[in-house]
Amino acid sequence: MSDKRLRTIAVNQAGYSSGGDKLALFSGDNPRYHIIDIASENVVFTGQTGAYIEDKPSGCRVRSGDFSALTSPGKYRIEGAEGEQSAAFVIADKPYQELQQGLLKAFYYYRCGVELDGEYAGAWGHKACHLAEGTVIGQPGLSLDSSGGWHDAGDYGKYSGPGAKAVADLLLAWELYPAAFAGVHTLPESDGSLPDVLLECTVELDWLFKMQESGSGGVYHKLTTAHFPGLDVMPEEDTAELYFSPVSAAATGDFAGVMAMAARIYKPFDEAYAARCLEAARAAWSWLTAHPHVPGFTNPRGITTGEYGDKVDSDERFWAAAELFRTTGDEQFHSAALELAKLPFSKYSFGWGDMGGYGTLAYLLIGEAGTEPSLYAELREGLLAEADRLLRQSHDDGYRISLLEQDYIWGSNMLVMNHAMLLLAAEHFSGEQEYAACALDHLHYLLGRNVLGISYVSGFGEHAVMHPHHRPSVGDHVVEPVPGLVVGGPDRGLHDEYVKEHLRRKPAAQCYADHEDSYSTNEVTIYWNSPALFVTARFNC
């Protein structure tokens, strides 16, 4: 191949489990390869690839090489018959523990309003930022405390809906895979009683409390400056005026859902905090019932930061109702969930704009005995049918993931990880291991087993992303980017000027640039990290 960006041997650069299946993917023509133990330089395995798959999204013929028989812990590299090499990788009993810790630690680096320093921040610290009060748009003279929470992405905005999605993923990871979080102490607040993942979630939950409008229960859609700061501006240097954008139904529904979830999960650790979460969720629900028909959010005049517009709020309302029913057992929420489930929205999506999947999980996790049997059966069958569709698509894909050519959109890596979440949900409700195996293939893709041979997680892998569109990583003048950040990945729409200039006519899966100017392929967000953490936790149990 003439494209120097491509790596003809692609592996998961974080590694493989000693006792699990191990596949490398090859886009070269010679089928023979061998594996070298890096410590000894000895050849420890020889193999031959299978038949190729004509993979349209990547533009390559892809072959797989199975080296599952190699089980000895160590660090390895694959070499092809013509001298081509893979990135290094490890084989270990639990190869993803550091990855999981890094994905969680990333949320610490996203923290707003506090100084990050010392042993916890390392080279990537910064001073306290965004401590000024914010002005409430449409309410002259009203200013509110805006501090805390997580920066949403490569900029410094904070958004209620995306924040709720990220927290929900982390809380679900704890709820379904608690063993993966045992004994992990990576935060300044770690005390051995409240797990780190729950400690970190309180950072965002405490900020979300501030986004609830006093008196009404509605939730402000976002908190940002009027415009994005320059790409090299550090958080503490971003001192432009802050604005609370108006209440939206989508933000209020997401808030109610995640607060109801938090009320249940924190109750064994802190009953007072759990009660506060539930009170806030009920107040948000009251706003929703009082405002059944609300226009979708659009940016107020003069605000040009990320809109996160959402014209359909029935999915967020469904999540809120299902989560409140699961937490309280109150029949009013069950009745509301039954009615909302009749509406035409996706029941199996986990994107910030399509939150119906969280309502489905909340309802199914109650169990058949505590729910309406026909809806339970409908949601379970629909979830498994969607998972089966993803299985079929992954089987036909050269890189063994469920994205079709048209799915390589802005934030395609969120789809990759959200699909993996759905597959793991299908495993949970069916017990079928093929769903988990397919989800693991999606994690392999994220960590380097893709056509570009790049790990889309900063700091993890020999050929990991180095130049994310992330203001602290640009402005701190540290060579290495902030570690543990998941970037957006290939975007066939070429939505920024850099990729328009450099990637025209590339196949969909190659429409990615590791460059700080490529905000449409190389930006980072909390809600791309969160599903990756969920998936990684499953394979650390």
Coordinates of C-alpha atoms in Angstrom, one line a residue:
M1 CA 0.0 0.0 0.0
S2 CA 1.2 3.5 -0.8
D3 CA -0.5 5.3 2.1
K4 CA 2.2 5.8 4.7
R5 CA -0.4 6.4 7.4
L6 CA -1.5 2.8 7.3
R7 CA 0.0 0.0 9.4
T8 CA -0.4 -3.4 7.7
I9 CA -0.4 -5.3 11.0
A10 CA -3.0 -4.0 13.6
V11 CA -3.2 -5.1 17.2
N12 CA -4.7 -4.0 20.4
Q13 CA -1.8 -2.0 21.8
A14 CA -3.0 -2.3 25.4
G15 CA -2.7 -6.1 25.0
Y16 CA -4.6 -9.4 25.2
S17 CA -5.8 -11.6 28.0
S18 CA -3.6 -14.7 28.5
G19 CA -6.5 -17.1 28.3
G20 CA -8.6 -15.3 25.7
D21 CA -8.8 -15.2 22.0
K22 CA -6.1 -13.2 20.3
L23 CA -6.4 -11.9 16.7
A24 CA -4.2 -9.5 14.8
L25 CA -5.5 -8.0 11.6
F26 CA -3.4 -7.7 8.4
S27 CA -3.9 -5.5 5.3
G28 CA -0.8 -6.8 3.5
D29 CA -0.8 -9.5 0.9
N30 CA 1.7 -12.0 2.4
P31 CA -0.1 -14.4 4.7
R32 CA 2.8 -15.5 6.8
Y33 CA 3.9 -13.9 10.1
H34 CA 5.7 -14.6 13.3
I35 CA 5.6 -13.2 16.9
I36 CA 8.7 -12.0 18.7
D37 CA 9.2 -11.8 22.4
I38 CA 10.6 -8.3 22.8
A39 CA 12.7 -9.1 25.9
S40 CA 14.5 -12.1 24.3
E41 CA 14.2 -11.2 20.6
N42 CA 13.2 -14.9 20.1
V43 CA 10.5 -16.0 17.7
V44 CA 7.8 -17.6 19.9
F45 CA 5.0 -18.2 17.4
T46 CA 4.6 -18.5 13.7
G47 CA 1.3 -18.4 11.9
Q48 CA -0.6 -17.8 8.7
T49 CA -3.6 -15.6 8.1
G50 CA -6.9 -16.7 6.8
A51 CA -8.9 -15.6 3.7
Y52 CA -9.3 -11.9 3.2
I53 CA -12.4 -9.8 3.7
E54 CA -13.0 -6.9 1.2
D55 CA -13.6 -4.2 3.7
K56 CA -15.2 -1.2 2.1
P57 CA -15.1 1.2 5.1
S58 CA -11.3 0.9 5.3
G59 CA -10.6 0.5 1.7
C60 CA -8.5 -2.6 2.4
R61 CA -8.4 -6.3 2.0
V62 CA -8.2 -7.5 5.6
R63 CA -7.0 -10.9 6.9
S64 CA -6.9 -12.2 10.5
G65 CA -4.2 -14.1 12.2
D66 CA -5.1 -16.1 15.3
F67 CA -2.4 -16.5 17.9
S68 CA -4.7 -17.6 20.8
A69 CA -2.3 -20.5 21.5
L70 CA 0.3 -18.0 22.7
T71 CA -0.6 -17.6 26.4
S72 CA 2.7 -16.8 28.2
P73 CA 2.7 -13.3 29.8
G74 CA 5.1 -10.9 28.2
K75 CA 5.6 -8.1 25.7
Y76 CA 5.5 -9.0 22.0
R77 CA 5.6 -7.7 18.5
I78 CA 4.3 -9.3 15.2
E79 CA 6.5 -9.3 12.1
G80 CA 5.3 -10.0 8.6
A81 CA 7.1 -12.0 6.0
E82 CA 8.3 -8.8 4.3
G83 CA 9.6 -7.1 7.5
E84 CA 6.5 -5.1 8.4
Q85 CA 5.9 -4.8 12.1
S86 CA 3.0 -4.3 14.5
A87 CA 3.0 -2.1 17.5
A88 CA 4.1 -3.7 20.8
F89 CA 1.5 -5.3 22.9
V90 CA 1.4 -7.4 26.2
I91 CA -0.2 -10.6 27.1
A92 CA -1.3 -10.7 30.7
D93 CA -4.0 -12.1 33.0
K94 CA -5.6 -8.7 33.2
P95 CA -4.2 -6.4 30.6
Y96 CA -6.7 -3.6 30.9
Q97 CA -6.4 -2.6 34.5
E98 CA -4.1 0.4 33.8
L99 CA -6.4 1.3 30.9
Q100 CA -9.4 1.4 33.1
Q101 CA -7.6 3.5 35.7
G102 CA -6.4 5.9 33.0
L103 CA -9.9 6.3 31.5
L104 CA -11.3 7.1 35.0
K105 CA -8.4 9.4 35.8
A106 CA -9.2 11.4 32.7
F107 CA -12.3 12.7 34.5
Y108 CA -10.0 14.1 37.2
Y109 CA -8.2 16.0 34.5
Y110 CA -11.5 17.3 33.2
R111 CA -12.3 18.9 36.6
C112 CA -13.3 22.5 36.6
G113 CA -13.0 25.1 39.3
V114 CA -10.2 23.5 41.3
E115 CA -6.5 23.4 41.1
L116 CA -4.9 20.2 39.8
D117 CA -1.4 19.8 41.1
G118 CA 1.1 17.5 42.9
E119 CA 1.3 13.8 42.5
Y120 CA -2.2 13.4 41.2
A121 CA -1.9 15.9 38.3
G122 CA 1.7 15.2 37.4
A123 CA 2.9 17.2 34.4
W124 CA -0.7 18.1 33.5
G125 CA -1.8 20.3 36.3
H126 CA -3.4 23.8 36.1
K127 CA -4.7 26.5 38.4
A128 CA -8.3 26.8 39.6
C129 CA -10.5 28.0 36.8
H130 CA -14.0 29.4 36.0
L131 CA -14.7 30.6 39.6
A132 CA -16.8 33.6 38.6
E133 CA -20.6 33.6 38.8
G134 CA -22.5 33.1 35.6
T135 CA -25.3 35.3 34.2
V136 CA -28.7 33.6 33.6
I137 CA -29.8 34.5 30.1
G138 CA -33.3 35.9 30.1
Q139 CA -33.2 36.9 33.7
P140 CA -31.4 40.3 34.0
G141 CA -29.5 40.8 37.2
L142 CA -29.5 37.1 38.2
S143 CA -26.1 35.6 38.6
L144 CA -25.4 32.1 40.1
D145 CA -22.4 30.1 41.3
S146 CA -21.1 28.2 38.3
S147 CA -18.1 26.4 39.7
G148 CA -17.3 22.7 39.6
G149 CA -18.1 19.8 37.4
W150 CA -16.2 18.6 34.4
H151 CA -15.2 20.4 31.3
D152 CA -17.2 18.8 28.5
A153 CA -14.7 18.3 25.8
G154 CA -11.7 20.0 24.2
D155 CA -13.2 23.3 25.3
Y156 CA -14.4 24.5 28.7
G157 CA -18.1 24.4 28.3
K158 CA -20.3 22.4 30.7
Y159 CA -23.5 20.8 29.5
S160 CA -26.2 19.2 31.5
G161 CA -27.3 16.4 29.1
P162 CA -23.9 15.2 28.0
G163 CA -22.8 15.4 31.6
A164 CA -25.7 13.2 32.7
K165 CA -24.9 10.6 30.0
A166 CA -21.3 10.4 31.2
V167 CA -22.3 10.0 34.8
A168 CA -24.9 7.4 33.9
D169 CA -22.2 5.3 32.1
L170 CA -19.9 5.4 35.1
L171 CA -22.7 4.5 37.5
L172 CA -23.8 1.6 35.4
A173 CA -20.2 0.4 35.2
W174 CA -20.1 0.4 39.0
E175 CA -23.5 -1.2 39.3
L176 CA -22.9 -4.1 36.8
Y177 CA -19.1 -4.6 37.4
P178 CA -18.2 -3.6 40.9
A179 CA -15.4 -6.0 41.2
A180 CA -13.5 -4.1 38.5
F181 CA -13.3 -1.1 40.8
A182 CA -12.0 -2.9 43.9
G183 CA -8.9 -1.5 45.4
V184 CA -8.4 1.3 42.9
H185 CA -7.3 4.5 44.6
T186 CA -6.1 7.2 42.1
L187 CA -7.8 10.4 43.4
P188 CA -6.9 12.9 46.0
E189 CA -10.2 12.1 47.9
S190 CA -9.7 8.3 47.9
D191 CA -10.5 7.1 51.4
G192 CA -11.2 3.4 50.9
S193 CA -14.9 3.7 51.7
L194 CA -16.5 5.4 48.7
P195 CA -15.2 3.8 45.5
D196 CA -13.1 6.2 43.2
V197 CA -15.7 5.9 40.4
L198 CA -18.4 7.2 42.7
L199 CA -16.2 9.9 44.2
E200 CA -15.5 11.2 40.7
C201 CA -19.2 11.1 39.8
T202 CA -20.0 13.4 42.8
V203 CA -17.9 16.1 41.1
E204 CA -20.3 16.3 38.2
L205 CA -23.4 15.6 40.3
D206 CA -22.6 18.4 42.6
W207 CA -22.3 20.7 39.7
L208 CA -25.6 19.4 38.2
F209 CA -27.3 20.5 41.4
K210 CA -26.3 24.0 40.5
M211 CA -27.9 23.7 37.1
Q212 CA -31.4 23.2 38.6
E213 CA -33.4 26.3 38.5
S214 CA -34.5 27.4 42.0
G215 CA -38.3 27.1 42.4
S216 CA -39.2 25.4 39.1
G217 CA -37.1 22.2 39.1
G218 CA -36.2 22.8 35.5
V219 CA -32.6 22.4 34.5
Y220 CA -30.4 24.9 32.6
H221 CA -29.3 23.4 29.3
K222 CA -25.6 24.5 29.5
L223 CA -23.1 26.8 31.1
T224 CA -20.5 28.4 28.7
T225 CA -18.8 31.6 27.7
A226 CA -20.4 33.3 24.6
H227 CA -17.6 32.0 22.3
F228 CA -14.9 29.3 22.4
P229 CA -11.5 30.5 23.6
G230 CA -8.4 30.0 21.5
L231 CA -6.9 26.6 21.2
D232 CA -3.9 27.3 23.4
V233 CA -5.8 29.0 26.2
M234 CA -5.4 27.2 29.5
P235 CA -8.5 26.8 31.8
E236 CA -7.4 29.5 34.3
E237 CA -6.8 31.9 31.4
D238 CA -10.4 31.6 30.1
T239 CA -11.9 34.5 32.0
A240 CA -14.7 35.6 29.6
E241 CA -18.2 36.1 31.1
L242 CA -20.1 32.9 31.8
Y243 CA -23.7 32.3 30.8
F244 CA -26.4 29.9 31.9
S245 CA -28.5 29.1 28.9
P246 CA -32.3 28.6 29.5
V247 CA -34.0 25.5 30.9
S248 CA -34.6 22.7 28.4
A249 CA -36.8 19.6 28.6
A250 CA -34.0 17.4 27.4
A251 CA -31.6 18.6 30.1
T252 CA -34.3 18.3 32.7
G253 CA -35.2 14.7 31.7
D254 CA -31.5 13.7 31.7
F255 CA -31.1 15.4 35.1
A256 CA -34.1 13.5 36.6
G257 CA -32.8 10.2 35.2
V258 CA -29.3 10.5 36.5
M259 CA -30.3 11.9 39.9
A260 CA -32.8 9.0 40.4
M261 CA -30.0 6.6 39.5
A262 CA -27.6 8.3 41.9
A263 CA -30.1 8.2 44.7
R264 CA -30.2 4.5 44.5
I265 CA -26.5 3.9 44.1
Y266 CA -25.3 6.3 46.7
K267 CA -27.8 5.2 49.4
P268 CA -25.6 2.5 50.9
F269 CA -22.8 5.0 51.2
D270 CA -24.4 8.3 52.1
E271 CA -28.2 8.3 52.8
A272 CA -28.3 12.1 53.1
Y273 CA -26.7 12.6 49.7
A274 CA -29.0 10.0 48.2
A275 CA -32.0 11.7 49.6
R276 CA -30.8 15.0 48.1
C277 CA -30.4 13.4 44.7
L278 CA -33.9 11.9 44.9
E279 CA -35.5 15.2 45.9
A280 CA -33.8 16.9 42.9
A281 CA -35.0 14.2 40.6
R282 CA -38.6 14.5 41.8
A283 CA -38.5 18.3 41.4
A284 CA -37.2 17.9 37.8
W285 CA -40.0 15.4 37.1
S286 CA -42.6 17.9 38.4
W287 CA -41.2 20.4 35.9
L288 CA -41.5 17.8 33.1
T289 CA -45.1 17.0 33.9
A290 CA -46.0 20.7 34.1
H291 CA -44.4 21.3 30.7
P292 CA -45.5 18.4 28.4
H293 CA -44.8 20.2 25.2
V294 CA -41.5 22.2 25.0
P295 CA -39.6 23.4 21.9
G296 CA -36.2 21.9 21.3
F297 CA -33.3 23.9 22.6
T298 CA -31.4 26.3 20.3
N299 CA -28.6 28.6 21.2
P300 CA -29.6 32.0 22.6
R301 CA -28.6 35.0 20.5
G302 CA -24.9 35.8 20.8
I303 CA -24.0 32.3 22.1
T304 CA -21.9 30.3 19.6
T305 CA -20.6 27.4 21.8
G306 CA -21.8 23.9 21.3
E307 CA -25.6 23.8 21.1
Y308 CA -26.4 20.2 21.8
G309 CA -29.8 20.8 20.3
D310 CA -32.4 18.1 20.7
K311 CA -35.8 18.4 19.2
V312 CA -37.2 15.1 20.7
D313 CA -37.4 14.8 24.5
S314 CA -39.6 11.7 24.9
D315 CA -36.5 9.6 25.2
E316 CA -35.2 11.7 28.1
R317 CA -38.6 11.6 29.7
F318 CA -38.8 7.8 29.4
W319 CA -35.4 7.5 31.0
A320 CA -36.5 9.7 33.9
A321 CA -39.7 7.8 34.5
A322 CA -38.1 4.4 34.3
E323 CA -35.3 5.4 36.6
L324 CA -37.6 7.0 39.1
F325 CA -39.8 3.9 39.1
R326 CA -36.8 1.7 39.6
T327 CA -35.6 3.8 42.5
T328 CA -38.9 4.5 44.3
G329 CA -41.3 1.8 43.2
D330 CA -43.9 4.6 42.9
E331 CA -46.6 3.6 40.5
Q332 CA -47.0 7.1 39.0
F333 CA -43.6 6.7 37.4
H334 CA -44.4 3.3 36.2
S335 CA -47.6 4.6 34.5
A336 CA -45.6 7.4 32.9
A337 CA -43.0 5.0 31.6
L338 CA -45.7 2.7 30.1
E339 CA -47.2 5.7 28.2
L340 CA -43.9 7.1 27.1
A341 CA -42.7 3.7 25.8
K342 CA -45.5 3.9 23.2
L343 CA -43.9 6.9 21.5
P344 CA -41.7 6.5 18.5
F345 CA -38.1 7.0 19.7
S346 CA -35.1 4.7 19.8
K347 CA -35.3 2.5 22.9
Y348 CA -31.7 1.2 22.4
S349 CA -29.5 4.2 21.9
F350 CA -27.0 5.6 24.3
G351 CA -26.0 8.9 22.7
W352 CA -26.4 12.3 24.4
G353 CA -29.2 13.1 22.0
D354 CA -30.9 9.7 22.1
M355 CA -31.1 8.5 25.7
G356 CA -33.9 5.9 25.3
G357 CA -31.4 3.0 25.9
Y358 CA -30.9 4.2 29.5
G359 CA -34.6 4.0 30.1
T360 CA -34.7 0.5 28.7
L361 CA -31.8 -0.6 30.9
A362 CA -33.5 0.9 34.0
Y363 CA -36.7 -0.9 33.2
L364 CA -35.1 -4.3 32.5
L365 CA -32.9 -4.1 35.5
I366 CA -36.0 -4.0 37.7
G367 CA -36.6 -7.6 36.6
E368 CA -39.6 -9.2 35.0
A369 CA -41.5 -9.7 38.3
G370 CA -41.6 -6.0 39.1
T371 CA -42.6 -4.7 35.7
E372 CA -45.4 -5.0 33.2
P373 CA -44.7 -8.3 31.4
S374 CA -45.5 -7.3 27.9
L375 CA -43.3 -4.2 28.0
Y376 CA -40.5 -6.1 29.7
A377 CA -40.7 -8.8 27.0
E378 CA -40.8 -6.2 24.2
L379 CA -37.8 -4.2 25.5
R380 CA -35.8 -7.4 26.1
E381 CA -36.5 -8.8 22.7
G382 CA -35.8 -5.5 21.0
L383 CA -32.5 -5.2 22.9
L384 CA -31.4 -8.6 21.8
A385 CA -32.5 -8.0 18.2
E386 CA -30.4 -4.9 18.1
A387 CA -27.5 -6.7 19.5
D388 CA -27.9 -9.5 16.9
R389 CA -27.9 -6.8 14.2
L390 CA -24.6 -5.5 15.5
L391 CA -23.2 -9.0 15.7
R392 CA -24.0 -9.6 12.0
Q393 CA -22.5 -6.3 11.0
S394 CA -19.3 -7.0 13.0
H395 CA -19.0 -10.5 11.4
D396 CA -19.0 -8.9 7.9
D397 CA -16.6 -6.1 8.8
G398 CA -12.8 -6.5 8.2
Y399 CA -11.9 -4.9 11.5
R400 CA -14.7 -6.8 13.3
I401 CA -16.8 -3.8 14.5
S402 CA -20.4 -2.9 13.9
L403 CA -20.0 0.4 12.0
L404 CA -21.2 0.5 8.4
E405 CA -19.6 2.9 6.0
Q406 CA -22.2 5.6 6.7
D407 CA -21.6 5.2 10.5
Y408 CA -18.2 6.9 10.4
I409 CA -19.6 10.2 11.6
W410 CA -18.4 12.9 13.8
G411 CA -17.7 11.1 17.1
S412 CA -17.7 7.6 15.5
N413 CA -15.7 6.2 18.4
M414 CA -18.7 7.0 20.6
L415 CA -20.8 4.8 18.4
V416 CA -18.2 2.1 18.6
M417 CA -18.2 2.2 22.4
N418 CA -22.0 2.7 22.7
H419 CA -22.5 -0.3 20.5
A420 CA -20.2 -2.3 22.7
M421 CA -22.3 -1.2 25.7
L422 CA -25.4 -2.5 24.1
L423 CA -23.7 -5.8 23.3
L424 CA -22.7 -6.1 27.0
A425 CA -26.2 -5.3 28.0
A426 CA -27.4 -8.1 25.8
E427 CA -24.9 -10.4 27.5
H428 CA -26.2 -9.4 30.9
F429 CA -29.8 -10.2 30.0
S430 CA -29.2 -13.3 27.9
G431 CA -26.0 -14.9 29.3
E432 CA -24.7 -15.4 25.8
Q433 CA -20.9 -14.9 25.6
E434 CA -20.9 -14.1 21.9
Y435 CA -22.1 -10.6 22.7
A436 CA -19.2 -10.0 25.1
A437 CA -16.7 -11.4 22.5
C438 CA -18.1 -8.9 20.0
A439 CA -17.9 -6.0 22.5
L440 CA -14.2 -6.9 23.2
D441 CA -13.6 -6.7 19.4
H442 CA -14.8 -3.1 19.6
L443 CA -12.4 -2.4 22.4
H444 CA -9.6 -3.9 20.3
Y445 CA -10.5 -1.5 17.5
L446 CA -10.3 1.5 19.9
L447 CA -6.9 0.5 21.2
G448 CA -5.3 0.1 17.8
R449 CA -6.7 -2.8 15.9
N450 CA -8.0 -0.5 13.1
V451 CA -6.8 0.4 9.6
L452 CA -4.6 3.2 10.8
G453 CA -3.0 1.1 13.6
I454 CA -3.5 4.0 16.1
S455 CA -4.7 3.8 19.7
Y456 CA -7.5 6.3 20.0
V457 CA -6.8 6.7 23.7
S458 CA -4.0 9.1 24.6
G459 CA -1.1 7.6 26.6
F460 CA -2.1 4.0 25.9
G461 CA -0.2 2.2 23.2
E462 CA 3.0 2.6 21.2
H463 CA 1.2 4.4 18.5
A464 CA -1.4 6.4 20.5
V465 CA -3.0 9.7 19.6
M466 CA -0.5 12.5 20.4
H467 CA -2.2 15.8 19.3
P468 CA -5.8 15.9 20.4
H469 CA -8.0 18.9 19.9
H470 CA -7.9 19.6 23.6
R471 CA -7.0 23.1 25.0
P472 CA -5.1 21.9 28.1
S473 CA -3.0 19.5 26.0
V474 CA -2.2 22.3 23.5
G475 CA -1.7 25.1 26.0
D476 CA 0.4 23.4 28.7
H477 CA 3.4 22.9 26.4
V478 CA 3.9 19.4 27.7
V479 CA 4.9 17.1 24.8
E480 CA 2.7 14.2 25.9
P481 CA -1.0 15.0 25.8
V482 CA -3.2 14.6 28.9
P483 CA -3.4 10.8 29.2
G484 CA -6.5 8.6 29.1
L485 CA -8.6 10.7 26.7
V486 CA -10.7 9.1 24.0
V487 CA -10.8 11.0 20.7
G488 CA -13.7 11.1 18.3
G489 CA -12.2 9.0 15.5
P490 CA -12.8 8.9 11.7
D491 CA -15.5 11.2 10.3
R492 CA -16.3 10.7 6.6
G493 CA -18.1 14.0 6.5
L494 CA -14.7 15.9 6.9
H495 CA -16.2 18.6 9.1
D496 CA -13.2 20.7 9.7
E497 CA -10.8 22.6 7.5
Y498 CA -7.8 20.5 8.3
V499 CA -9.3 17.2 7.2
K500 CA -11.0 18.8 4.2
E501 CA -7.5 19.8 3.0
H502 CA -5.7 16.6 3.8
L503 CA -8.1 13.7 3.6
R504 CA -10.3 14.2 0.5
R505 CA -11.3 10.9 -1.2
K506 CA -10.1 8.7 1.7
P507 CA -12.2 5.7 2.7
A508 CA -14.5 6.3 5.6
A509 CA -12.4 4.6 8.3
Q510 CA -9.3 6.5 7.2
C511 CA -10.9 9.9 7.6
Y512 CA -9.0 10.7 10.7
A513 CA -6.1 13.1 11.5
D514 CA -4.0 13.1 14.7
H515 CA -3.8 16.9 14.6
E516 CA -4.8 19.5 17.1
D517 CA -6.8 21.5 14.4
S518 CA -9.0 18.6 13.6
Y519 CA -11.9 19.1 15.9
S520 CA -14.2 16.8 14.0
T521 CA -11.9 13.8 14.3
N522 CA -9.5 14.5 17.1
E523 CA -11.5 16.3 19.8
V524 CA -12.2 14.6 23.2
T525 CA -15.2 14.5 25.4
I526 CA -16.4 13.1 28.7
Y527 CA -19.1 11.1 27.0
W528 CA -16.6 9.3 24.7
N529 CA -14.5 8.3 27.8
S530 CA -17.5 7.1 29.8
P531 CA -18.7 4.2 27.5
A532 CA -15.1 3.2 27.0
L533 CA -14.7 2.9 30.8
F534 CA -17.9 0.9 31.0
V535 CA -16.7 -1.6 28.4
T536 CA -13.2 -1.8 29.9
A537 CA -14.6 -2.5 33.4
R538 CA -16.5 -5.6 32.0
F539 CA -13.2 -7.1 31.0
N540 CA -11.5 -6.4 34.3
C541 CA -13.9 -8.4 36.4

